[in-house]
Coordinates of N, CA, C and O in Angstrom, one line a residue:
X1 N 9.4 24.5 7.8 CA 10.7 25.2 8.1 C 11.7 24.2 8.6 O 12.8 24.2 8.2
X2 N 11.2 23.3 9.5 CA 12.2 22.3 10.0 C 12.6 21.4 8.9 O 13.8 21.0 8.9
X3 N 11.7 21.0 8.0 CA 12.1 20.1 6.9 C 13.1 20.8 6.0 O 14.1 20.2 5.5
X4 N 13.0 22.1 5.7 CA 13.9 22.8 4.9 C 15.3 22.9 5.6 O 16.3 22.8 4.9
X5 N 15.3 23.1 6.9 CA 16.6 23.1 7.6 C 17.3 21.8 7.5 O 18.5 21.7 7.3
X6 N 16.5 20.7 7.7 CA 17.1 19.3 7.6 C 17.6 19.1 6.2 O 18.7 18.5 6.0
X7 N 16.9 19.6 5.2 CA 17.3 19.4 3.8 C 18.6 20.1 3.6 O 19.5 19.6 2.9
X8 N 18.8 21.3 4.2 CA 20.0 22.1 4.0 C 21.2 21.4 4.7 O 22.3 21.6 4.3
X9 N 20.9 20.8 5.8 CA 22.0 20.2 6.6 C 22.3 18.8 6.2 O 23.2 18.2 6.8
X10 N 21.5 18.2 5.4 CA 21.7 16.8 5.0 C 23.0 16.6 4.3 O 23.4 17.4 3.5
X11 N 23.7 15.5 4.7 CA 25.0 15.2 4.1 C 24.9 14.2 3.0 O 23.8 13.8 2.5
X12 N 26.1 13.8 2.5 CA 26.1 12.9 1.4 C 26.4 11.4 1.8 O 26.8 10.6 1.0
X13 N 26.2 11.2 3.1 CA 26.4 9.8 3.6 C 25.5 8.8 3.0 O 24.3 9.1 2.7
X14 N 26.0 7.6 2.8 CA 25.2 6.6 2.2 C 24.9 5.5 3.2 O 23.8 5.0 3.4
X15 N 26.0 5.0 3.9 CA 25.9 3.9 4.8 C 25.5 4.3 6.2 O 26.3 4.6 7.0
X16 N 24.2 4.5 6.3 CA 23.6 4.9 7.6 C 22.5 3.9 8.0 O 21.9 3.2 7.1
X17 N 22.2 3.8 9.3 CA 21.1 2.9 9.7 C 19.8 3.3 9.1 O 19.0 2.4 8.6
X18 N 19.4 4.6 9.1 CA 18.1 5.0 8.5 C 18.0 4.6 7.0 O 17.0 4.1 6.5
X19 N 19.1 4.8 6.3 CA 19.1 4.4 4.9 C 19.0 2.9 4.7 O 18.3 2.4 3.8
X20 N 19.6 2.1 5.6 CA 19.5 0.7 5.6 C 18.0 0.2 5.8 O 17.5 -0.7 5.2
X21 N 17.3 0.9 6.7 CA 15.9 0.6 7.0 C 15.1 0.9 5.8 O 14.1 0.2 5.5
X22 N 15.4 2.0 5.1 CA 14.6 2.4 3.9 C 14.8 1.4 2.8 O 13.9 1.0 2.1
X23 N 16.1 0.9 2.6 CA 16.3 -0.1 1.6 C 15.6 -1.4 2.0 O 15.0 -2.1 1.1
X24 N 15.6 -1.8 3.3 CA 14.9 -2.9 3.7 C 13.4 -2.8 3.4 O 12.7 -3.8 3.0
X25 N 12.8 -1.6 3.6 CA 11.4 -1.4 3.3 C 11.2 -1.5 1.8 O 10.2 -2.1 1.3
X26 N 12.1 -1.1 0.9 CA 12.0 -1.2 -0.5 C 12.0 -2.7 -0.9 O 11.2 -3.1 -1.8
X27 N 12.9 -3.5 -0.3 CA 12.9 -4.9 -0.6 C 11.7 -5.6 -0.2 O 11.3 -6.7 -0.7
X28 N 10.9 -5.1 0.8 CA 9.7 -5.7 1.2 C 8.6 -5.5 0.3 O 7.6 -6.3 0.4
X29 N 8.7 -4.6 -0.7 CA 7.6 -4.4 -1.6 C 7.3 -5.6 -2.5 O 6.1 -6.1 -2.5
X30 N 8.3 -6.1 -3.2 CA 8.0 -7.3 -4.0 C 7.7 -8.5 -3.2 O 6.9 -9.4 -3.6
X31 N 8.3 -8.6 -2.0 CA 8.0 -9.7 -1.1 C 6.5 -9.7 -0.7 O 5.8 -10.7 -0.7
X32 N 6.0 -8.5 -0.3 CA 4.6 -8.4 0.1 C 3.7 -8.8 -1.1 O 2.7 -9.6 -0.9
X33 N 3.9 -8.3 -2.3 CA 3.1 -8.6 -3.4 C 3.1 -10.1 -3.7 O 2.1 -10.7 -4.0
X34 N 4.3 -10.8 -3.6 CA 4.3 -12.2 -3.8 C 3.6 -13.0 -2.8 O 2.8 -13.9 -3.1
X35 N 3.7 -12.6 -1.5 CA 3.0 -13.2 -0.4 C 1.4 -13.1 -0.6 O 0.7 -14.1 -0.3
X36 N 1.0 -11.9 -1.1 CA -0.5 -11.7 -1.2 C -1.0 -12.4 -2.4 O -2.1 -13.0 -2.4
X37 N -0.3 -12.3 -3.6 CA -0.9 -12.7 -4.8 C -0.4 -14.1 -5.2 O -1.0 -14.8 -6.0
X38 N 0.7 -14.6 -4.6 CA 1.2 -15.9 -4.9 C 0.6 -17.0 -4.0 O -0.5 -17.5 -4.2
X39 N 1.4 -17.3 -2.9 CA 0.9 -18.4 -2.0 C -0.3 -17.9 -1.1 O -0.8 -18.7 -0.4
X40 N -0.6 -16.6 -1.2 CA -1.6 -16.0 -0.3 C -1.4 -16.3 1.2 O -2.2 -16.7 1.9
X41 N -0.1 -16.1 1.5 CA 0.3 -16.3 2.9 C 0.0 -15.0 3.7 O 0.9 -14.1 3.9
X42 N -1.3 -14.8 4.1 CA -1.7 -13.5 4.6 C -1.1 -13.2 5.9 O -0.8 -12.0 6.2
X43 N -0.8 -14.1 6.7 CA -0.2 -13.8 8.0 C 1.2 -13.2 7.8 O 1.5 -12.2 8.5
X44 N 2.0 -13.8 6.9 CA 3.3 -13.2 6.7 C 3.2 -11.9 6.0 O 4.0 -10.9 6.2
X45 N 2.2 -11.7 5.1 CA 2.0 -10.4 4.4 C 1.7 -9.3 5.4 O 2.2 -8.2 5.3
X46 N 0.8 -9.6 6.3 CA 0.4 -8.6 7.3 C 1.7 -8.3 8.2 O 1.9 -7.1 8.5
X47 N 2.5 -9.3 8.5 CA 3.7 -9.0 9.2 C 4.6 -8.1 8.5 O 5.2 -7.2 9.1
X48 N 4.8 -8.3 7.1 CA 5.6 -7.4 6.3 C 5.1 -6.0 6.4 O 5.8 -5.0 6.5
X49 N 3.7 -5.8 6.3 CA 3.1 -4.5 6.3 C 3.4 -3.8 7.7 O 3.7 -2.6 7.7
X50 N 3.3 -4.6 8.8 CA 3.5 -4.0 10.1 C 5.0 -3.6 10.3 O 5.3 -2.5 10.8
X51 N 5.9 -4.4 9.7 CA 7.3 -4.1 9.8 C 7.6 -2.8 9.0 O 8.4 -1.9 9.4
X52 N 6.9 -2.7 7.8 CA 7.1 -1.5 7.0 C 6.7 -0.3 7.7 O 7.3 0.8 7.7
X53 N 5.5 -0.3 8.3 CA 5.0 0.8 9.1 C 5.9 1.2 10.2 O 6.2 2.4 10.5
X54 N 6.4 0.2 10.9 CA 7.3 0.5 12.0 C 8.6 1.1 11.6 O 9.1 2.1 12.2
X55 N 9.2 0.5 10.5 CA 10.5 1.1 10.0 C 10.4 2.4 9.4 O 11.3 3.2 9.4
X56 N 9.2 2.7 8.9 CA 8.9 4.1 8.4 C 9.0 5.1 9.5 O 9.6 6.2 9.3
X57 N 8.5 4.8 10.6 CA 8.6 5.7 11.8 C 10.0 5.7 12.4 O 10.6 6.7 12.7
X58 N 10.6 4.5 12.4 CA 11.9 4.3 13.1 C 13.1 5.0 12.3 O 13.9 5.6 12.9
X59 N 13.1 4.9 11.0 CA 14.2 5.5 10.2 C 14.3 7.0 10.4 O 15.4 7.6 10.6
X60 N 13.1 7.7 10.4 CA 13.1 9.1 10.7 C 13.5 9.5 12.1 O 14.3 10.5 12.3
X61 N 13.1 8.7 13.0 CA 13.4 8.9 14.4 C 15.0 8.8 14.6 O 15.6 9.6 15.3
X62 N 15.5 7.7 14.0 CA 17.0 7.5 14.2 C 17.8 8.5 13.5 O 18.9 8.9 13.9
X63 N 17.3 8.9 12.3 CA 18.1 9.9 11.5 C 18.2 11.2 12.3 O 19.3 11.9 12.3
X64 N 17.1 11.6 13.0 CA 17.2 12.9 13.8 C 18.0 12.6 15.1 O 18.8 13.5 15.5
X65 N 17.8 11.5 15.7 CA 18.4 11.3 17.0 C 19.9 11.1 16.9 O 20.7 11.5 17.7
X66 N 20.3 10.4 15.8 CA 21.7 10.1 15.6 C 22.4 11.0 14.7 O 23.6 10.7 14.3
X67 N 21.7 12.0 14.2 CA 22.3 13.0 13.3 C 22.8 12.3 12.0 O 23.9 12.5 11.5
X68 N 21.9 11.4 11.5 CA 22.3 10.7 10.3 C 21.4 11.0 9.1 O 21.1 10.2 8.2
X69 N 20.9 12.3 9.0 CA 20.1 12.7 7.9 C 21.0 12.7 6.7 O 22.2 13.1 6.8
X70 N 20.5 12.4 5.5 CA 21.4 12.4 4.3 C 20.5 12.7 3.1 O 19.3 12.5 3.1
X71 N 21.1 13.2 2.0 CA 20.4 13.4 0.8 C 19.8 12.1 0.2 O 18.7 12.1 -0.3
X72 N 20.6 11.1 0.3 CA 20.1 9.8 -0.2 C 18.8 9.3 0.6 O 17.9 8.9 0.0
X73 N 18.9 9.5 1.9 CA 17.8 9.2 2.8 C 16.5 10.0 2.5 O 15.4 9.4 2.5
X74 N 16.7 11.2 2.1 CA 15.6 12.1 1.8 C 14.9 11.7 0.5 O 13.8 12.0 0.2
X75 N 15.7 10.9 -0.4 CA 15.1 10.3 -1.6 C 14.5 8.9 -1.3 O 13.4 8.6 -1.8
X76 N 15.3 8.1 -0.6 CA 14.9 6.7 -0.4 C 13.6 6.6 0.4 O 12.7 5.8 0.1
X77 N 13.5 7.4 1.5 CA 12.3 7.3 2.4 C 11.0 7.5 1.7 O 10.1 6.7 1.8
X78 N 10.8 8.7 1.1 CA 9.5 8.9 0.4 C 9.3 7.9 -0.8 O 8.2 7.5 -1.1
X79 N 10.4 7.5 -1.5 CA 10.3 6.6 -2.6 C 9.7 5.2 -2.0 O 8.8 4.6 -2.6
X80 N 10.3 4.8 -0.9 CA 9.8 3.5 -0.3 C 8.4 3.6 0.1 O 7.6 2.7 -0.1
X81 N 8.0 4.8 0.7 CA 6.6 5.0 1.1 C 5.7 4.9 -0.1 O 4.6 4.3 0.0
X82 N 6.0 5.6 -1.2 CA 5.1 5.7 -2.3 C 5.0 4.3 -2.9 O 3.9 3.8 -3.2
X83 N 6.1 3.5 -3.1 CA 6.0 2.2 -3.6 C 5.2 1.3 -2.7 O 4.4 0.4 -3.2
X84 N 5.4 1.4 -1.4 CA 4.6 0.5 -0.5 C 3.2 0.8 -0.6 O 2.3 -0.1 -0.6
X85 N 2.8 2.1 -0.7 CA 1.4 2.4 -0.7 C 0.8 1.9 -2.0 O -0.3 1.2 -2.0
X86 N 1.4 2.1 -3.2 CA 0.9 1.7 -4.4 C 0.8 0.1 -4.5 O -0.2 -0.4 -4.9
X87 N 1.9 -0.5 -4.1 CA 1.9 -2.0 -4.2 C 0.9 -2.6 -3.2 O 0.2 -3.6 -3.6
X88 N 0.7 -2.0 -2.0 CA -0.2 -2.6 -1.1 C -1.7 -2.4 -1.6 O -2.5 -3.3 -1.5
X89 N -1.9 -1.2 -2.1 CA -3.3 -0.9 -2.7 C -3.6 -1.9 -3.8 O -4.7 -2.4 -3.9
X90 N -2.6 -2.1 -4.7 CA -2.9 -3.0 -5.8 C -3.1 -4.4 -5.3 O -4.1 -5.1 -5.7
X91 N -2.3 -4.9 -4.4 CA -2.4 -6.2 -3.9 C -3.8 -6.4 -3.2 O -4.5 -7.4 -3.4
X92 N -4.1 -5.5 -2.3 CA -5.4 -5.6 -1.6 C -6.6 -5.5 -2.5 O -7.6 -6.1 -2.3
X93 N -6.5 -4.6 -3.6 CA -7.6 -4.5 -4.5 C -7.8 -5.7 -5.3 O -8.9 -6.2 -5.6
X94 N -6.7 -6.3 -5.8 CA -6.8 -7.6 -6.5 C -7.4 -8.7 -5.7 O -8.2 -9.5 -6.2
X95 N -7.1 -8.7 -4.4 CA -7.7 -9.7 -3.5 C -9.1 -9.3 -3.0 O -9.7 -10.0 -2.3
X96 N -9.6 -8.1 -3.5 CA -10.9 -7.6 -3.1 C -11.0 -7.4 -1.6 O -12.1 -7.5 -1.1
X97 N -9.9 -7.0 -1.0 CA -10.0 -6.6 0.4 C -10.4 -5.2 0.6 O -11.1 -4.9 1.6
X98 N -10.1 -4.3 -0.4 CA -10.5 -2.9 -0.4 C -11.3 -2.6 -1.6 O -11.1 -3.3 -2.7
X99 N -12.2 -1.6 -1.6 CA -12.9 -1.2 -2.8 C -12.0 -0.5 -3.8 O -10.9 0.0 -3.4
X100 N -12.4 -0.4 -5.0 CA -11.6 0.2 -6.1 C -11.2 1.6 -5.8 O -10.1 2.1 -6.1
X101 N -12.2 2.4 -5.2 CA -11.9 3.8 -5.0 C -10.8 4.1 -4.1 O -10.1 5.1 -4.2
X102 N -10.5 3.2 -3.2 CA -9.4 3.3 -2.2 C -8.1 3.1 -3.0 O -7.0 3.6 -2.5
X103 N -8.1 2.4 -4.1 CA -6.9 2.3 -4.9 C -6.8 3.5 -5.8 O -5.7 4.1 -6.0
X104 N -7.9 4.0 -6.4 CA -7.8 5.0 -7.4 C -7.4 6.4 -6.8 O -6.6 7.1 -7.4
X105 N -8.0 6.8 -5.6 CA -7.8 8.1 -5.1 C -6.3 8.4 -4.8 O -5.7 9.4 -5.2
X106 N -5.6 7.5 -4.0 CA -4.2 7.8 -3.7 C -3.3 7.8 -5.0 O -2.4 8.6 -5.2
X107 N -3.6 6.8 -5.9 CA -2.8 6.7 -7.1 C -3.0 7.9 -8.0 O -2.1 8.4 -8.6
X108 N -4.3 8.4 -8.1 CA -4.6 9.6 -8.9 C -3.8 10.8 -8.3 O -3.3 11.6 -9.1
X109 N -3.7 10.9 -7.0 CA -3.0 12.0 -6.4 C -1.5 12.0 -6.8 O -0.9 13.0 -7.2
X110 N -0.9 10.8 -6.7 CA 0.5 10.6 -7.1 C 0.7 10.9 -8.6 O 1.7 11.6 -8.9
X111 N -0.1 10.5 -9.4 CA 0.0 10.8 -10.9 C -0.1 12.3 -11.1 O 0.6 12.8 -11.9
X112 N -1.1 12.9 -10.4 CA -1.3 14.3 -10.6 C 0.0 15.1 -10.2 O 0.5 16.0 -10.9
X113 N 0.7 14.7 -9.1 CA 1.9 15.4 -8.7 C 3.0 15.1 -9.6 O 3.9 15.9 -9.8
X114 N 3.1 13.9 -10.1 CA 4.2 13.5 -11.1 C 4.1 14.4 -12.3 O 5.1 15.0 -12.8
X115 N 2.9 14.6 -12.9 CA 2.7 15.4 -14.0 C 3.0 16.9 -13.7 O 3.7 17.6 -14.4
X116 N 2.5 17.3 -12.5 CA 2.7 18.7 -12.1 C 4.2 19.0 -12.0 O 4.7 20.0 -12.5
X117 N 5.0 18.2 -11.3 CA 6.4 18.4 -11.0 C 7.2 18.2 -12.3 O 8.3 18.8 -12.4
X118 N 6.7 17.4 -13.2 CA 7.5 17.2 -14.5 C 7.6 18.5 -15.2 O 8.6 18.8 -15.9
X119 N 6.6 19.4 -15.1 CA 6.6 20.7 -15.7 C 7.2 21.8 -14.9 O 7.9 22.7 -15.4
X120 N 7.1 21.6 -13.6 CA 7.5 22.7 -12.7 C 9.0 22.6 -12.2 O 9.7 23.6 -12.0
X121 N 9.4 21.4 -11.9 CA 10.8 21.2 -11.4 C 11.9 21.8 -12.3 O 12.8 22.4 -11.7
X122 N 11.8 21.7 -13.6 CA 12.9 22.4 -14.4 C 12.9 23.9 -14.2 O 13.9 24.5 -14.2
X123 N 11.7 24.5 -14.0 CA 11.6 25.9 -13.8 C 12.2 26.3 -12.4 O 13.0 27.2 -12.3
X124 N 11.9 25.4 -11.4 CA 12.5 25.7 -10.1 C 14.0 25.6 -10.1 O 14.7 26.4 -9.5
X125 N 14.5 24.6 -10.8 CA 16.0 24.4 -10.9 C 16.7 25.5 -11.5 O 17.8 25.9 -11.1
X126 N 16.1 26.1 -12.6 CA 16.7 27.2 -13.3 C 16.8 28.4 -12.4 O 17.6 29.3 -12.5
X127 N 15.9 28.5 -11.4 CA 15.9 29.6 -10.4 C 16.6 29.3 -9.1 O 16.4 30.0 -8.1
X128 N 17.2 28.1 -9.1 CA 18.0 27.8 -7.9 C 17.3 27.1 -6.8 O 17.8 26.9 -5.7
X129 N 16.1 26.6 -7.0 CA 15.3 25.8 -6.0 C 15.4 24.3 -6.3 O 15.4 23.9 -7.5
X130 N 15.4 23.5 -5.3 CA 15.3 22.1 -5.4 C 13.9 21.6 -5.2 O 13.0 22.5 -5.1
X131 N 13.7 20.3 -5.2 CA 12.3 19.8 -5.0 C 11.8 20.3 -3.6 O 12.6 20.4 -2.7
X132 N 10.5 20.6 -3.4 CA 10.0 21.0 -2.1 C 10.2 19.9 -1.1 O 10.1 18.7 -1.4
X133 N 10.5 20.3 0.2 CA 10.6 19.3 1.2 C 9.3 18.6 1.5 O 8.2 19.1 1.2
X134 N 9.4 17.4 2.1 CA 8.2 16.6 2.5 C 7.5 17.4 3.6 O 8.1 17.8 4.6
X135 N 6.2 17.6 3.4 CA 5.4 18.3 4.3 C 5.0 17.4 5.5 O 4.8 16.2 5.3
X136 N 4.8 18.0 6.7 CA 4.3 17.3 7.8 C 3.0 16.5 7.5 O 2.8 15.4 7.9
X137 N 2.1 17.2 6.8 CA 0.8 16.5 6.5 C 1.0 15.3 5.6 O 0.3 14.3 5.7
X138 N 2.0 15.4 4.7 CA 2.4 14.2 3.8 C 2.8 13.1 4.7 O 2.5 11.9 4.4
X139 N 3.7 13.4 5.7 CA 4.1 12.3 6.6 C 3.0 11.7 7.4 O 2.9 10.5 7.6
X140 N 2.1 12.6 7.8 CA 0.9 12.1 8.6 C 0.0 11.2 7.7 O -0.5 10.2 8.2
X141 N -0.2 11.6 6.5 CA -1.0 10.9 5.6 C -0.4 9.5 5.3 O -1.1 8.5 5.3
X142 N 0.9 9.5 5.1 CA 1.6 8.2 4.8 C 1.4 7.3 6.0 O 1.2 6.1 5.9
X143 N 1.7 7.8 7.2 CA 1.6 7.0 8.4 C 0.1 6.5 8.6 O 0.0 5.3 8.9
X144 N -0.9 7.3 8.3 CA -2.3 6.8 8.4 C -2.5 5.6 7.5 O -3.1 4.6 7.9
X145 N -2.0 5.8 6.2 CA -2.3 4.7 5.3 C -1.5 3.4 5.6 O -2.0 2.3 5.5
X146 N -0.3 3.6 6.1 CA 0.5 2.4 6.4 C 0.0 1.7 7.7 O 0.1 0.5 7.8
X147 N -0.7 2.4 8.5 CA -1.4 1.8 9.7 C -2.7 1.1 9.2 O -3.1 0.1 9.7
X148 N -3.4 1.8 8.2 CA -4.7 1.3 7.8 C -4.6 -0.1 7.1 O -5.4 -1.0 7.3
X149 N -3.5 -0.3 6.3 CA -3.5 -1.5 5.4 C -3.5 -2.8 6.2 O -4.3 -3.7 5.9
X150 N -2.6 -3.0 7.2 CA -2.6 -4.3 7.9 C -3.9 -4.5 8.7 O -4.4 -5.6 8.8
X151 N -4.5 -3.4 9.1 CA -5.8 -3.5 9.9 C -6.9 -3.9 8.9 O -7.7 -4.8 9.2
X152 N -7.0 -3.3 7.7 CA -8.0 -3.7 6.7 C -7.8 -5.1 6.3 O -8.7 -5.9 6.0
X153 N -6.5 -5.5 6.2 CA -6.2 -6.9 5.8 C -6.7 -7.9 6.9 O -7.3 -8.9 6.6
X154 N -6.5 -7.5 8.1 CA -6.9 -8.4 9.2 C -8.5 -8.4 9.2 O -9.0 -9.5 9.5
X155 N -9.1 -7.3 8.9 CA -10.6 -7.3 8.9 C -11.2 -8.2 7.9 O -12.4 -8.5 8.0
X156 N -10.4 -8.5 6.8 CA -10.9 -9.4 5.8 C -10.9 -10.9 6.2 O -11.4 -11.7 5.4
X157 N -10.4 -11.2 7.4 CA -10.4 -12.6 7.8 C -11.4 -12.8 9.0 O -11.9 -11.8 9.6
X158 N -11.7 -14.0 9.2 CA -12.6 -14.4 10.3 C -11.8 -14.4 11.6 O -10.7 -14.8 11.7
X159 N -12.4 -13.9 12.7 CA -11.8 -13.8 14.0 C -12.4 -12.7 14.8 O -13.1 -11.8 14.3
X160 N -12.1 -12.8 16.1 CA -12.6 -11.8 17.1 C -12.1 -10.4 16.8 O -12.7 -9.4 17.1
X161 N -10.9 -10.4 16.1 CA -10.2 -9.1 15.8 C -10.8 -8.4 14.6 O -10.4 -7.2 14.3
X162 N -11.6 -9.1 13.8 CA -12.0 -8.5 12.5 C -12.8 -7.2 12.6 O -12.5 -6.3 11.9
X163 N -13.8 -7.2 13.5 CA -14.6 -6.0 13.6 C -13.9 -4.8 14.1 O -13.9 -3.7 13.6
X164 N -13.1 -4.9 15.3 CA -12.3 -3.8 15.7 C -11.3 -3.3 14.7 O -11.1 -2.1 14.5
X165 N -10.7 -4.3 14.0 CA -9.7 -3.9 12.9 C -10.3 -3.2 11.8 O -9.8 -2.2 11.3
X166 N -11.6 -3.6 11.4 CA -12.3 -2.9 10.4 C -12.6 -1.4 10.7 O -12.4 -0.5 9.9
X167 N -13.1 -1.2 11.9 CA -13.4 0.1 12.4 C -12.2 1.0 12.4 O -12.2 2.1 11.8
X168 N -11.2 0.6 13.1 CA -9.9 1.4 13.2 C -9.3 1.5 11.9 O -8.8 2.6 11.5
X169 N -9.2 0.4 11.1 CA -8.6 0.5 9.8 C -9.2 1.5 8.8 O -8.5 2.2 8.2
X170 N -10.6 1.5 8.8 CA -11.2 2.4 7.9 C -11.1 3.9 8.4 O -11.0 4.8 7.6
X171 N -11.0 4.1 9.7 CA -10.7 5.4 10.2 C -9.4 5.9 9.7 O -9.3 7.1 9.2
X172 N -8.4 5.1 9.8 CA -7.0 5.4 9.3 C -7.1 5.7 7.8 O -6.4 6.6 7.3
X173 N -7.8 4.8 7.1 CA -7.8 4.9 5.6 C -8.4 6.2 5.2 O -7.9 6.9 4.3
X174 N -9.6 6.5 5.7 CA -10.3 7.7 5.3 C -9.5 9.0 5.6 O -9.3 9.9 4.8
X175 N -9.0 9.0 6.9 CA -8.1 10.2 7.2 C -6.8 10.2 6.4 O -6.4 11.3 6.0
X176 N -6.3 9.0 6.1 CA -5.1 9.0 5.3 C -5.3 9.5 3.9 O -4.5 10.3 3.4
X177 N -6.3 9.1 3.2 CA -6.6 9.6 1.9 C -6.9 11.1 1.9 O -6.4 11.8 1.0
X178 N -7.7 11.6 2.8 CA -8.0 13.0 2.9 C -6.7 13.8 3.1 O -6.5 14.8 2.4
X179 N -5.8 13.4 4.1 CA -4.6 14.1 4.3 C -3.6 14.0 3.1 O -2.9 14.9 2.8
X180 N -3.7 12.8 2.4 CA -2.8 12.6 1.3 C -3.1 13.7 0.2 O -2.2 14.2 -0.4
X181 N -4.4 13.9 -0.1 CA -4.8 14.9 -1.1 C -4.5 16.3 -0.6 O -4.1 17.2 -1.3
X182 N -4.8 16.5 0.7 CA -4.5 17.9 1.2 C -3.0 18.2 1.1 O -2.7 19.3 0.8
X183 N -2.2 17.3 1.5 CA -0.8 17.5 1.4 C -0.4 17.8 -0.1 O 0.5 18.6 -0.3
X184 N -1.0 17.0 -1.0 CA -0.7 17.3 -2.4 C -1.0 18.7 -2.9 O -0.3 19.3 -3.6
X185 N -2.2 19.1 -2.4 CA -2.6 20.5 -2.8 C -1.6 21.5 -2.2 O -1.2 22.5 -2.8
X186 N -1.2 21.3 -0.9 CA -0.2 22.2 -0.3 C 1.1 22.2 -1.0 O 1.8 23.3 -1.1
X187 N 1.6 21.1 -1.6 CA 2.8 21.0 -2.4 C 2.6 22.0 -3.6 O 3.5 22.7 -4.0
X188 N 1.5 21.9 -4.3 CA 1.2 22.7 -5.5 C 1.2 24.2 -5.1 O 1.8 25.0 -5.8
X189 N 0.5 24.5 -4.0 CA 0.5 25.9 -3.6 C 1.9 26.4 -3.2 O 2.3 27.5 -3.6
X190 N 2.7 25.6 -2.5 CA 4.0 26.0 -2.1 C 4.9 26.3 -3.3 O 5.6 27.3 -3.4
X191 N 4.8 25.4 -4.3 CA 5.7 25.5 -5.5 C 5.3 26.7 -6.3 O 6.1 27.5 -6.8
X192 N 4.0 27.0 -6.4 CA 3.5 28.2 -7.2 C 4.0 29.4 -6.5 O 4.4 30.4 -7.2
X193 N 4.0 29.5 -5.2 CA 4.6 30.6 -4.4 C 6.0 30.8 -4.7 O 6.5 32.0 -4.9
X194 N 6.8 29.7 -4.8 CA 8.2 29.8 -5.1 C 8.5 30.4 -6.5 O 9.4 31.2 -6.7
X195 N 7.7 29.9 -7.4 CA 7.8 30.3 -8.8 C 7.5 31.8 -8.9 O 8.2 32.6 -9.6
X196 N 6.4 32.3 -8.2 CA 6.1 33.7 -8.3 C 7.2 34.6 -7.7 O 7.6 35.6 -8.2
X197 N 7.7 34.1 -6.5 CA 8.8 34.9 -5.9 C 10.1 34.9 -6.7 O 10.7 35.9 -6.8
X198 N 10.4 33.8 -7.4 CA 11.5 33.8 -8.3 C 11.4 34.7 -9.4 O 12.3 35.4 -9.9
X199 N 10.2 34.8 -10.0 CA 9.9 35.7 -11.1 C 10.1 37.1 -10.7 O 10.5 38.0 -11.5
X200 N 9.6 37.5 -9.5 CA 9.7 38.8 -9.0 C 11.2 39.2 -8.7 O 11.6 40.4 -8.9

């Protein structure tokens, strides 16, 4: 309900601090892939991941605290999250830091929702509904995955931090993937309820 209220109150502002942080996060996607797959500058790549996770938390916090929610921000923020998750999974899978299933499961969920909404969104628009708001579980899943990636990357290196990073990183990763799919199912259930109500 809070997300729907925010969506209704969001303005058309473009130049806001939260939007700038989301754009910064988007620009970090190709930078991260280049660092991981090109020079293999792992320290800098981990730093980019940590900054991405921090700005993901910060832009939402600032948008609410400074009353800077906007329609553009509601598009940029989840888009940056999705791109970061996919790019990071691909980079870490190519480097064999994570197993293939950890790449496949989140990407399969996103592809499933893309196909589902491709059929359903036109129906919702005809009945006066917009895209469903981001669910709290979706935000929690994204946060878990963004915390997991730098930890799993650290765990792939030698050092005293490797074992603790591996344990905590896999805890975040497993919870993140489970919540990611759970949130996806909730989106489908919510949209089907909207369609039924609209038909009645």
